[in-house]
Amino acid sequence: MEIEFNDVGITDEKITFKISDNKIYSFIGNSKSIKHLIASLIYDNSININGSITKSSKIKIGYVKSPLYDNFNEKRVIDNFKRILNNTKYNVDKRIEESLKIVDINKDMLKIKYDDLNYIELKKISLALALLNNPNVLILEDYTEGLNNNDKAELSRLLRMLKNKYNKMIILVSKDTDYCYTISDYIYLLDDKHIVKSGNKLILKDINLLKNLNLKIPDIIKFITEYKKHNSEFNDYNNILDLIKAIYRDIGYKR
Amino acid sequence: MQEDNYYFNYKDINLYFKKGESISILGSNNDEIVSFLLSKNIHVITYKSLYEFNKKTVKEEISMYYDKNIDELLSEYNLSNKNISELNICERIKLKILISILSEETIIIDNILSLLDDNDYKLILKKLNEYNKNEKIVINITNNIEETIFGNRLIIIYDDKLLCNDYTLIALREEKLLKRIGLGLPFIVELNKYLMDYGLINKYYLTTTGLVNELWK
């Protein structure tokens, strides 16, 4: 699976990148950045652009859009599921049940109108709709914001399973640097015109850049950066337990 | 209860809010609480409400609640006058909160603050804090435990039961309870707790710099 942007004219700048395979990519930017535009261009072939966007021939994209209301074409929730499954090979009832189970939503929700759903229900049902057609690429826009820790842990489990077991490519379009730091294989940092920087999750250590981009510094990075002012040899850690042990090894004996 | 305080009864739980308080409500009943409040025609800033404005432009919308210098207000909130249909999610939240600050005695927010960009999040916390100081009440119904450390009081309602209603820092000491119900702890509080367990600090430091300086003193 491969998606390639070649000199794509988004604003007055040109964007070039290539993403491939079963990895978790994060396109991180604030609400004025080009992150949503990039997601739209990946999904929608009909947008006129300069340059070229190449996608693998068998690509099938599931897309959870922000605003969440844009994920619904029909008033009743059930009709949105049926619309997607219309003329597919799937047993409709079974497929709907499976997709709701994945996102832990009760099937009673199917009966109501989408604008009566609350924020989290809207998110979860949008994800169920995006997964319905068994896509090989899943785009999630601003999905983790507002989820509680349990829901985030569940989402991580789901995304890792989709990536590792089913070989899917995941594209997070987000401003949630804390979450992206925990899960991303590769990160693109964006402003309102460019890809400013790309690389593995350690690019989120660039505190000045994150500040300039109006993005939150992940808590663990903020702490480690402050700590390194006293011990520049201190390593980077991805989780709090490893961090605590390292601090104890570093200064515990002095107490 | 003093007359000028704010209160509501959700199921068998009586909740009282004092003027000038900033309260976070967390737990498994957040959605039901918001539905309950909306059914009583109580104003709540929900995700849905971010797509419900009365006028065409930002200025026109604000002018319904404010008759002084709107440009100054726009600048304070880092907003510009444009059609509301062109606003991104972050601008919609700022506009909604700005209007509520102008028009409401109590602001109730339903789980939308994490959609703000970083600078705007800090700006809105500052504005809500100023609003609090004018003897107004902020109730933040949220899934995000990190937001709780900016409030005075934390209420946890789980399975229709009031599990906790206390000053935030005292409530956050209920580590086992918070983890059991899947809320966890704010990063800085969890770090403090572990460091206390290891005997490296003996009181809470809620800023990164304060905590690191204490470790290296």
Coordinates of C-alpha atoms in Angstrom, one line a residue:
Chain A
M1 CA 0.0 0.0 0.0
E2 CA 1.4 3.4 -1.0
I3 CA 0.4 7.0 -1.2
E4 CA 2.7 9.5 -2.8
F5 CA 2.3 13.3 -3.0
N6 CA 4.6 14.8 -5.6
D7 CA 5.0 18.6 -5.7
V8 CA 1.3 18.9 -4.8
G9 CA 0.4 22.6 -4.8
I10 CA -1.7 23.1 -1.8
T11 CA -1.2 26.7 -1.1
D12 CA 1.6 28.6 -2.8
E13 CA 3.9 25.9 -1.5
K14 CA 4.4 22.4 -2.9
I15 CA 4.1 19.3 -0.8
T16 CA 6.0 16.1 -1.4
F17 CA 5.9 12.9 0.7
K18 CA 5.5 9.2 0.4
I19 CA 3.9 6.9 2.9
S20 CA 3.7 3.1 2.6
D21 CA 3.0 -0.2 4.3
N22 CA 1.3 -1.0 7.6
K23 CA 2.5 1.8 9.7
I24 CA 0.9 4.5 11.9
Y25 CA 1.5 7.9 10.4
S26 CA 0.6 11.1 12.2
F27 CA 0.0 14.4 10.5
I28 CA 0.2 16.9 13.3
G29 CA -0.8 20.5 13.1
N30 CA -3.0 23.1 14.8
S31 CA -6.5 23.9 13.6
K32 CA -5.3 26.3 10.9
S33 CA -2.7 23.9 9.5
I34 CA -2.9 22.0 6.2
K35 CA -3.6 18.7 8.0
H36 CA -7.3 18.5 7.0
L37 CA -6.5 19.5 3.5
I38 CA -3.9 16.7 3.2
A39 CA -6.4 14.2 4.5
S40 CA -9.1 15.4 2.0
L41 CA -6.6 15.1 -0.8
I42 CA -5.6 11.6 0.2
Y43 CA -9.2 10.5 0.3
D44 CA -10.8 12.5 -2.5
N45 CA -9.6 12.0 -6.1
S46 CA -11.9 14.8 -7.5
I47 CA -10.1 17.8 -6.0
N48 CA -8.2 19.8 -8.6
I49 CA -4.5 20.2 -7.7
N50 CA -1.2 21.0 -9.3
G51 CA 1.4 18.2 -9.1
S52 CA 0.4 14.5 -8.7
I53 CA -1.0 12.2 -6.0
T54 CA -0.4 8.5 -6.7
K55 CA -2.1 5.8 -4.8
S56 CA -1.8 2.0 -5.0
S57 CA -4.5 0.6 -7.3
K58 CA -6.2 -1.6 -4.7
I59 CA -6.4 1.2 -2.1
K60 CA -9.6 1.4 -0.1
I61 CA -9.8 4.3 2.4
G62 CA -11.9 4.5 5.5
Y63 CA -12.1 8.2 6.7
V64 CA -13.4 9.6 10.0
K65 CA -13.8 13.3 9.1
S66 CA -13.9 16.3 11.3
P67 CA -16.4 18.0 11.8
L68 CA -18.0 14.7 12.8
Y69 CA -21.3 15.6 11.2
D70 CA -19.7 15.3 7.8
N71 CA -19.5 11.5 8.3
F72 CA -23.3 11.2 8.0
N73 CA -25.4 11.4 4.8
E74 CA -28.6 10.0 6.2
K75 CA -30.6 11.3 9.2
R76 CA -31.0 7.9 10.9
V77 CA -27.8 6.2 12.1
I78 CA -28.9 2.8 10.7
D79 CA -29.4 4.3 7.2
N80 CA -25.8 5.5 7.1
F81 CA -24.7 1.9 7.6
K82 CA -27.1 0.5 5.0
R83 CA -26.0 3.1 2.5
I84 CA -22.4 2.0 2.7
L85 CA -23.2 -1.7 2.7
N86 CA -25.6 -1.4 -0.2
N87 CA -24.5 -3.6 -3.1
T88 CA -21.6 -5.2 -1.1
K89 CA -20.9 -8.9 -0.5
Y90 CA -21.6 -8.5 3.2
N91 CA -24.5 -9.8 5.3
V92 CA -25.7 -6.3 6.3
D93 CA -27.0 -7.1 9.8
K94 CA -24.0 -9.2 10.7
R95 CA -21.5 -6.6 9.4
I96 CA -23.2 -3.8 11.3
E97 CA -23.2 -5.8 14.5
E98 CA -19.5 -6.6 14.1
S99 CA -18.5 -3.0 13.4
L100 CA -20.5 -1.7 16.4
K101 CA -18.8 -4.3 18.6
I102 CA -15.4 -3.1 17.5
V103 CA -16.1 0.4 18.8
D104 CA -18.1 -0.7 21.8
I105 CA -21.4 1.0 20.9
N106 CA -24.8 -0.5 21.7
K107 CA -27.0 -1.3 18.7
D108 CA -29.8 0.7 20.2
M109 CA -27.9 3.8 18.8
L110 CA -28.8 2.7 15.3
K111 CA -32.4 3.8 15.8
I112 CA -31.7 7.4 16.6
K113 CA -30.9 10.4 14.4
Y114 CA -27.2 11.2 14.1
D115 CA -27.6 14.8 15.4
D116 CA -29.0 13.4 18.6
L117 CA -25.7 11.5 19.3
N118 CA -23.3 13.1 21.8
Y119 CA -19.7 13.9 20.9
I120 CA -18.2 10.5 21.8
E121 CA -21.0 8.5 20.3
L122 CA -20.6 10.5 17.1
K123 CA -16.9 9.6 17.1
K124 CA -17.3 5.9 17.7
I125 CA -20.1 5.5 15.2
S126 CA -18.1 7.5 12.6
L127 CA -15.3 5.0 13.2
A128 CA -17.6 2.0 12.8
L129 CA -18.8 3.5 9.5
A130 CA -15.3 4.0 8.3
L131 CA -14.3 0.4 9.1
L132 CA -17.5 -1.1 7.6
N133 CA -16.1 -1.7 4.1
N134 CA -12.9 -3.2 5.4
P135 CA -10.5 -0.5 4.2
N136 CA -6.8 -1.0 4.0
V137 CA -6.1 2.6 4.9
L138 CA -7.8 4.3 7.8
I139 CA -7.7 8.1 8.3
L140 CA -8.8 9.5 11.7
E141 CA -9.2 13.3 12.0
D142 CA -9.0 14.8 15.5
Y143 CA -10.2 11.5 16.8
T144 CA -8.5 11.2 20.2
E145 CA -9.5 14.7 21.5
G146 CA -12.1 14.3 24.2
L147 CA -11.7 10.5 24.6
N148 CA -11.0 9.3 28.2
N149 CA -8.0 7.2 29.1
N150 CA -9.9 3.9 28.7
D151 CA -11.2 4.8 25.3
K152 CA -7.7 5.9 24.2
A153 CA -6.2 2.6 25.4
E154 CA -8.9 0.7 23.5
L155 CA -8.2 2.8 20.4
S156 CA -4.5 2.0 20.7
R157 CA -5.3 -1.7 21.0
L158 CA -7.5 -1.5 17.9
L159 CA -5.0 0.5 15.8
R160 CA -2.1 -1.8 16.6
M161 CA -4.3 -4.8 15.8
L162 CA -5.3 -3.2 12.5
K163 CA -1.7 -2.4 11.7
N164 CA 0.0 -5.6 12.8
K165 CA -2.6 -8.3 12.2
Y166 CA -4.5 -6.9 9.2
N167 CA -1.6 -5.0 7.6
K168 CA -3.5 -1.7 7.5
M169 CA -2.1 1.8 7.1
I170 CA -3.3 4.2 9.8
I171 CA -3.2 8.0 9.3
L172 CA -3.8 10.1 12.3
V173 CA -4.6 13.8 11.6
S174 CA -4.3 15.4 14.9
K175 CA -3.1 18.0 17.4
D176 CA -2.9 15.5 20.2
T177 CA 0.9 15.3 20.5
D178 CA 0.7 13.2 23.7
Y179 CA -1.2 10.4 22.0
C180 CA 0.8 10.6 18.7
Y181 CA 4.0 10.3 20.7
T182 CA 2.8 7.0 22.2
I183 CA 1.7 5.3 19.0
S184 CA 3.2 6.8 15.8
D185 CA 5.8 5.2 13.6
Y186 CA 6.4 8.3 11.6
I187 CA 5.3 11.9 12.2
Y188 CA 4.8 15.0 9.9
L189 CA 4.6 18.3 11.6
L190 CA 2.6 20.9 9.7
D191 CA 2.0 24.6 9.6
D192 CA -0.5 26.5 7.5
K193 CA 1.5 26.0 4.3
H194 CA 4.2 23.3 4.7
I195 CA 5.4 20.1 6.1
V196 CA 7.8 21.7 8.5
K197 CA 9.6 18.6 9.8
S198 CA 9.2 14.8 9.5
G199 CA 10.7 11.8 11.2
N200 CA 10.2 9.3 14.0
K201 CA 8.4 10.3 17.2
L202 CA 11.6 12.0 18.6
I203 CA 11.0 15.0 16.4
L204 CA 8.4 15.9 19.1
K205 CA 11.4 16.7 21.3
D206 CA 11.8 20.0 19.3
I207 CA 10.1 22.1 21.9
N208 CA 10.7 25.4 20.2
L209 CA 9.2 24.1 17.0
L210 CA 6.1 22.8 18.8
K211 CA 5.7 26.2 20.5
N212 CA 6.0 27.9 17.1
L213 CA 3.4 25.6 15.7
N214 CA 1.0 26.2 18.6
L215 CA 1.1 22.6 19.6
K216 CA 1.3 21.1 23.1
I217 CA 4.6 19.7 24.2
P218 CA 4.0 16.1 25.3
D219 CA 4.1 16.0 29.1
I220 CA 6.8 13.3 29.3
I221 CA 9.0 15.3 26.9
K222 CA 8.5 18.5 28.8
F223 CA 9.6 16.8 32.0
I224 CA 12.6 15.0 30.5
T225 CA 13.7 18.3 28.8
E226 CA 13.6 20.1 32.2
Y227 CA 15.4 17.2 33.8
K228 CA 18.2 17.2 31.3
K229 CA 19.1 20.7 32.3
H230 CA 20.6 19.0 35.4
N231 CA 21.8 15.8 33.7
S232 CA 22.3 16.0 30.0
E233 CA 23.1 12.3 29.8
F234 CA 19.6 11.3 30.9
N235 CA 17.9 9.2 28.2
D236 CA 14.5 9.6 26.6
Y237 CA 11.6 7.4 27.8
N238 CA 8.2 6.7 26.3
N239 CA 6.3 5.8 29.4
I240 CA 6.1 7.0 33.0
L241 CA 7.2 3.7 34.6
D242 CA 10.5 3.5 32.8
L243 CA 11.0 7.2 33.5
I244 CA 10.5 6.8 37.3
K245 CA 13.0 3.9 37.4
A246 CA 15.5 5.9 35.5
I247 CA 15.1 8.9 37.9
Y248 CA 15.6 6.5 40.9
R249 CA 18.7 5.0 39.4
D250 CA 19.9 8.6 38.6
I251 CA 19.4 10.3 42.0
G252 CA 17.7 7.9 44.4
Y253 CA 21.0 6.7 45.9
K254 CA 21.8 10.3 46.9
R255 CA 18.8 10.5 49.2
Chain B
M1 CA -27.0 26.4 50.8
Q2 CA -26.8 30.1 50.2
E3 CA -29.4 31.5 47.8
D4 CA -26.9 32.8 45.3
N5 CA -25.2 29.5 44.9
Y6 CA -26.0 27.2 42.0
Y7 CA -27.2 23.6 42.3
F8 CA -28.9 20.8 40.5
N9 CA -30.1 17.4 41.5
Y10 CA -29.1 14.6 39.2
K11 CA -31.0 11.4 40.1
D12 CA -30.4 11.1 43.9
I13 CA -27.3 13.2 43.8
N14 CA -27.5 16.8 45.0
L15 CA -24.7 19.0 43.6
Y16 CA -24.0 22.4 44.9
F17 CA -21.7 24.9 43.4
K18 CA -20.4 28.0 45.2
K19 CA -19.9 31.4 43.4
G20 CA -16.3 31.7 42.2
E21 CA -15.8 27.9 42.0
S22 CA -14.3 26.0 39.1
I23 CA -15.5 22.4 39.2
S24 CA -14.6 19.4 37.0
I25 CA -17.1 16.6 36.7
L26 CA -15.8 13.2 35.6
G27 CA -17.0 9.6 35.4
S28 CA -19.3 7.3 33.5
N29 CA -22.4 9.5 33.8
N30 CA -21.2 12.6 32.0
D31 CA -23.4 12.1 29.0
E32 CA -26.5 11.5 31.1
I33 CA -25.8 14.5 33.2
V34 CA -25.5 16.7 30.1
S35 CA -28.7 15.2 28.7
F36 CA -30.4 15.9 32.0
L37 CA -29.2 19.5 32.1
L38 CA -30.3 20.1 28.5
S39 CA -33.7 18.6 29.3
K40 CA -34.1 21.3 32.0
N41 CA -33.2 24.0 29.4
I42 CA -29.9 24.6 31.2
H43 CA -27.3 26.1 28.9
V44 CA -24.4 23.7 28.2
I45 CA -21.7 24.3 25.6
T46 CA -21.8 20.9 23.8
Y47 CA -20.1 19.8 20.6
K48 CA -23.5 20.2 18.9
S49 CA -23.9 23.8 20.1
L50 CA -20.7 24.7 18.3
Y51 CA -22.7 24.4 15.1
E52 CA -25.6 26.5 16.4
F53 CA -25.2 30.2 16.1
N54 CA -27.9 32.9 15.4
K55 CA -26.2 35.3 13.1
K56 CA -24.1 35.2 9.9
T57 CA -20.8 36.8 11.1
V58 CA -18.8 36.7 14.3
K59 CA -19.3 40.4 15.0
E60 CA -23.1 40.1 14.5
E61 CA -23.2 37.2 16.9
I62 CA -21.2 39.0 19.6
S63 CA -23.2 42.2 19.2
M64 CA -26.3 40.3 20.5
Y65 CA -24.6 40.2 23.9
Y66 CA -22.2 43.2 23.9
D67 CA -22.6 46.8 22.8
K68 CA -19.1 48.1 23.4
N69 CA -15.9 47.8 21.4
I70 CA -16.2 44.4 19.7
D71 CA -12.9 44.7 17.8
E72 CA -11.1 44.8 21.2
L73 CA -12.8 41.7 22.3
L74 CA -12.0 39.9 19.1
S75 CA -8.4 40.8 19.5
E76 CA -8.4 39.6 23.2
Y77 CA -9.7 36.2 22.0
N78 CA -7.5 36.1 18.9
L79 CA -10.6 35.9 16.7
S80 CA -11.3 37.8 13.5
N81 CA -14.6 38.9 12.0
K82 CA -15.7 36.4 9.4
N83 CA -18.7 34.3 8.4
I84 CA -19.4 31.8 11.1
S85 CA -19.6 29.1 8.5
E86 CA -15.9 29.7 7.8
L87 CA -14.8 29.2 11.5
N88 CA -12.7 26.2 12.4
I89 CA -13.5 24.1 15.4
C90 CA -11.1 26.0 17.7
E91 CA -12.6 29.4 16.7
R92 CA -16.1 28.1 17.3
I93 CA -15.2 27.0 20.8
K94 CA -13.6 30.4 21.6
L95 CA -16.6 32.3 20.2
K96 CA -19.1 30.1 22.2
I97 CA -17.1 30.6 25.4
L98 CA -16.7 34.3 24.8
I99 CA -20.5 34.7 24.4
S100 CA -21.1 32.6 27.5
I101 CA -18.7 34.7 29.5
L102 CA -20.6 37.8 28.3
S103 CA -24.1 36.4 29.0
E104 CA -24.1 33.7 31.6
E105 CA -23.7 33.5 35.4
T106 CA -22.6 29.9 35.2
I107 CA -20.8 28.3 32.3
I108 CA -21.2 24.5 31.8
I109 CA -18.8 22.9 29.3
D110 CA -19.2 19.5 27.9
N111 CA -15.9 17.8 27.0
I112 CA -14.8 20.2 24.2
L113 CA -11.7 22.0 25.6
S114 CA -9.3 19.3 24.3
L115 CA -10.2 20.4 20.8
L116 CA -8.5 23.8 21.4
D117 CA -5.1 24.5 20.0
D118 CA -2.4 24.8 22.7
N119 CA -2.3 28.7 22.9
D120 CA -6.0 29.0 22.7
Y121 CA -6.4 26.4 25.4
K122 CA -4.2 28.5 27.7
L123 CA -6.0 31.6 26.7
I124 CA -9.4 30.1 27.5
L125 CA -8.3 28.8 30.8
K126 CA -7.1 32.3 31.7
K127 CA -10.4 33.8 30.6
L128 CA -12.4 31.3 32.6
N129 CA -10.2 32.0 35.6
E130 CA -10.9 35.7 35.3
Y131 CA -14.6 34.9 35.0
N132 CA -14.4 32.8 38.1
K133 CA -12.8 35.7 40.0
N134 CA -16.0 37.7 39.3
E135 CA -17.9 35.3 41.5
K136 CA -19.1 33.3 38.5
I137 CA -19.1 29.5 38.3
V138 CA -17.4 27.2 35.7
I139 CA -18.5 23.6 35.5
N140 CA -16.3 21.5 33.2
I141 CA -17.9 18.1 32.4
T142 CA -14.9 16.3 30.9
N143 CA -13.3 13.0 30.0
N144 CA -9.8 14.5 30.3
I145 CA -8.3 14.1 33.7
E146 CA -5.5 16.5 32.8
E147 CA -8.1 19.4 32.7
T148 CA -9.0 18.8 36.4
I149 CA -5.9 20.2 37.9
F150 CA -7.0 23.7 36.8
G151 CA -10.2 23.5 38.8
N152 CA -10.8 23.9 42.6
R153 CA -13.0 21.0 43.0
L154 CA -13.4 17.5 41.5
I155 CA -16.7 15.5 41.4
I156 CA -16.6 11.9 40.2
I157 CA -19.9 10.3 39.4
Y158 CA -19.8 6.6 38.4
D159 CA -22.7 4.3 37.7
D160 CA -25.1 6.9 39.1
K161 CA -23.1 7.1 42.4
L162 CA -21.3 10.0 43.8
L163 CA -17.8 8.6 44.4
C164 CA -15.9 11.8 45.1
N165 CA -16.7 15.4 45.7
D166 CA -13.6 17.3 47.1
Y167 CA -10.9 19.8 46.5
T168 CA -9.1 18.7 43.4
L169 CA -5.8 17.8 45.0
I170 CA -7.4 15.8 47.7
A171 CA -9.7 14.0 45.2
L172 CA -6.7 13.2 43.0
R173 CA -5.1 11.3 45.9
E174 CA -7.8 8.6 45.3
E175 CA -5.4 7.0 42.9
K176 CA -6.8 3.5 43.1
L177 CA -10.3 4.6 42.6
L178 CA -9.4 6.8 39.6
K179 CA -7.5 4.0 38.0
R180 CA -10.2 1.4 38.7
I181 CA -12.8 3.5 36.9
G182 CA -10.4 4.1 34.0
L183 CA -9.7 7.8 34.5
G184 CA -6.1 7.5 35.6
L185 CA -4.2 10.5 36.9
P186 CA -2.9 13.7 35.4
F187 CA 0.7 13.0 34.2
I188 CA 2.3 15.5 36.7
V189 CA 0.2 14.1 39.6
E190 CA 1.1 10.5 38.7
L191 CA 4.7 11.4 38.5
N192 CA 4.6 13.0 41.9
K193 CA 2.9 10.0 43.4
Y194 CA 5.5 7.6 42.1
L195 CA 8.3 9.8 43.2
M196 CA 6.7 9.9 46.7
D197 CA 6.5 6.1 46.7
Y198 CA 10.2 6.0 46.0
G199 CA 10.9 8.5 48.8
L200 CA 12.3 11.1 46.4
I201 CA 9.9 13.9 47.3
N202 CA 7.5 14.4 50.3
K203 CA 4.9 16.8 48.9
Y204 CA 3.2 17.7 45.6
Y205 CA 4.9 19.9 43.0
L206 CA 2.4 20.6 40.2
T207 CA 4.8 22.4 37.8
T208 CA 7.5 20.6 35.9
T209 CA 10.1 23.1 36.9
G210 CA 9.2 23.0 40.6
L211 CA 9.3 19.2 40.6
V212 CA 12.6 18.9 38.8
N213 CA 14.2 21.6 41.0
E214 CA 13.0 19.7 44.1
L215 CA 14.6 16.5 42.8
W216 CA 17.9 18.2 42.2
K217 CA 18.0 20.5 45.2

